[in-house]
Structures are given as structure tokens and as C-alpha cells.
Amino acid sequence: MKVIVLGAGIVGVTSAYQLAKMGHDVTVVDRQPGSALETSFANAGEVSFGYCSPWAAPGIPLKAMKWLFMQHAPLILRPKVDMAMLSWMAQMLGNCTSARYAINKSRMLRLADYSRIALAALREETGIAYDERMQGTLQLFRTDAQLEASAKDVKALAADGIPYDVLDPEGCIRVEPALKHVREKIVGGLLTPKDETGDCFKFTTALAAKAEDLGVRFNYGSIIRGLDVEGGRVRAVVTAHGRLEAEAAVVALGSFSPLLVRPHGIRLPVYPVKGYSLTIPITDASRAPESTVMDETFKIAITRLGDRIRVGGMAEISGYTNDLGEPRRLTLQHSVTDLFPGGDVSKASFWSGLRPMTPDGTPVIGPTTVAGLFLNTGHGTLGWTMSCGSARVVADLVSGRKPEIDATDLSVARYS
């Protein structure tokens, strides 16, 4: 079929690659001059197959209230008269129960583990290098309360057969030797050893080149105006440069996906939650992390990417704004220098991106009420983690095949 993929981030490019492998005639459309130049550009670098949890969890509403008054808050809320924001927040609060948490986390772990297998296969077949490491994620606890609260995650990991290890401070230092300099700040950790790290931008741009080798066309610098739908079926994508005829279209526009599909009666509860990152050159390898350390106190990931450290995190609910606030930079600097003192943060580059979040934390993958129109969006902080598995699922669905994992509860129909 003639398939158009809307969006050239990590989710769009992996989707295009898998569709091309299945023999489809694929065109990717994106407003940017190249691939991975928005949310995929400088994310935290985690590929978190095990450290994979919904933000909507029991106790989060109370924590959120406390976070709003912290100097280095993991959550920043800038409320406004925005019905999409208010509806999304209300739905998220509705998912902050033990029962919903268990369901949502199980969905996420299922897709993430499938993506682990898909990424390994893709890496082997393409030989792409992207500063990858396979040394796990260490969720670091500074308080006994944090350690005790991790019991629900341990239970979910065990139920889904995901390897993990609960560590004491000495165990944390064995995994991440540089933490020996801050031993007194650590009470324990949760290691998910199957997790990986890597530069999402490097991976996406390299895979886009491989996709071009398979015949995929990339229409960069092309603003998408809308969809042409006739008789309940998608017929074309309308861009600033004209119409692109299509037998199927895959929407992988991240936070902007709801704006495109809303005129066609599709209610997609995806909302932008801004995250920030610093990229810092490593000046002393003995004081840098080996893989990813997740600072549970500030919800900030500190990841080694080759000769750099990527520090990423925070959740700012402020709509479609992408400004860089100096207080956010100071929070990232505080976390990384507190755990890994000695780095030169004056040389860091500062970035922000809009994560496409769903209220339940699970992405939306699958068909819509418009024939030929498919979604692959709403991955939140886990687009890099889930991209390769999501691409396989959506490529199977577009091709009329049954996916290798159960994807029935991933579609937008779960919100109807």
C-alpha cells in the first residue's frame, strides 16, 4: 500500500522502517529540516524496559501537592483556561488507584519488553551505533520511604517476569562506582539490569538513512495542514506543498497528534508535558555514571552517552510552550552535581522537549474510526524505550496482520 507516516521522530522513523520492510510504499512527512529534531533530539537517553511505570500512581496527588512547593520540584504546573489540559489532568487523577496502576504498568511492561527484543533485532540487522550501553538502570533512593514505596514496582516486575535486584548502598556502589563519593546520601536502589542507554538522535538519524535505502521518501520542511477523509476513509494528507495521496496514514506526531485527528471525531487524550535536559562533556570518567542513575527524589535521570552525560527529567504542564526556564536548569545541575560532583556544568547545553503523555501512561497504537488511519503516539517519557516494539505493532496492523503481542488494549478505543 501507499502509506504516509506523519512525524519523523523516533516513533515515526521506526514505523516507516518497519512498514518499508513489509513492502509498503512509504513517505514520511515532517515540518523540521531533518529527523529527530523535536522531542527525540536530546531526551534522557534511557531505554527503560524495566524502569517503566505510569506517572499516575497511588499517592501521586499528595506528592504532587508537595512537589509544587519544592525549590527543585520534579513537577511544575502552570494552570490555564485550557479544557484539554483540565480534562487530561482529571483523567490522570482517575488513574491514580492501585487497580488502575497495576493494569497500566502491565500494559507498559508488555510493550517495553517486546520493544527490547525488537531493538536488539534491529541493531543486529542494521549495525547502527548510537553510544549504546546495556548496563541497566539504577533507581536511586535517598530516603527509607522511597525504598519502601518501591515495593509496588518490585511486585509488578516480578509478576511480569522482568529481572530486577533490590540493592543496599554498597550494592549501588558496585553497580555505579562513582557513587562512592556520596555514600552517605544513599539508602538503597532498585536495579533493572536489562535496561539500556543510547543517543536517541543518533539512532533515529541513522535509521532514517537505512529507511531511505529501503525506498522510504522523507518530505522534510513540509507543514501538515490536515487529512482528506472521504466516505469514512483517509484519502490523502494535505500539506503546505500540496496533497499526498494515501491508502493508509500513521499519525506519529507526538503531542500534536490530537490536533490533527480531532476534526475527524477522534478524541485522543494526549497532552504535552515538557521535559528538560542538560548535556555535559565528561571531564573525569571516574566520577561519571556507567549507565543510568535515576534520582528518585527529583525524578531526574543521569545517563552516560559516550563521552557525555545527559541529565534529563522534570514534568512541566504548561501547554504547547517550549521556552527554557533558568530554574529548571538549576534543578538539573543540582541533581547531577549532588550525586556526581566534579563535572563542569558550565559547558552544558540546555534543551527542552514536549513529551506526548496519555492519562494512563500507555501509548495509543492502532486503528481509528477512520478507515486507513492509524495512531502511534502518546508514549510520554518512553518513546525511545517503546519505539521499536510500537513500530512492529503498527506495521502489522496496517498490513492486516495480527501483532506478535496483544495490542487490543493499546488502541484509542479504550477511551471511548
XYZ file of C-alpha atoms in Angstrom, residues 55-56 60 64-65 67-68 73-90 92-93 255 270-276 313-323 328 353-359:
54
model
C 3.092 8.587 36.313
C -0.475 8.092 37.508
C 0.846 10.848 43.395
C 2.286 16.446 43.548
C 0.957 18.972 46.054
C 6.347 18.978 44.857
C 4.743 22.245 43.850
C 10.456 20.370 42.064
C 10.010 17.384 39.730
C 6.574 18.780 38.795
C 5.783 22.284 37.582
C 2.161 23.220 36.956
C 1.180 26.372 35.085
C -2.617 26.163 35.020
C -4.556 27.980 32.338
C -8.031 28.046 30.868
C -7.485 25.032 28.634
C -10.164 22.345 28.512
C -7.750 19.812 27.034
C -5.377 20.332 29.979
C -8.147 20.154 32.587
C -9.699 17.050 31.025
C -6.312 15.324 30.803
C -5.477 16.099 34.432
C -8.875 14.834 35.597
C -4.886 11.193 35.087
C -6.183 11.597 38.648
C 1.889 15.951 21.360
C -2.612 13.128 24.602
C -1.226 16.293 26.184
C 2.276 17.840 26.141
C 4.292 17.502 29.340
C 7.540 19.382 28.944
C 10.830 17.852 29.999
C 14.311 19.355 30.169
C 13.764 14.986 33.725
C 11.014 17.064 35.302
C 7.404 17.387 34.243
C 6.087 20.811 33.369
C 2.396 21.047 32.495
C 2.141 24.350 30.667
C 0.636 23.608 27.268
C 2.466 23.901 23.967
C 5.231 26.174 25.229
C 8.868 25.272 24.716
C 10.730 28.054 26.492
C 14.744 24.176 35.500
C 11.003 18.991 24.586
C 7.290 18.238 24.709
C 6.545 14.677 25.774
C 3.209 13.328 24.478
C 1.534 11.944 27.602
C -1.648 9.928 27.988
C -3.581 9.985 31.291
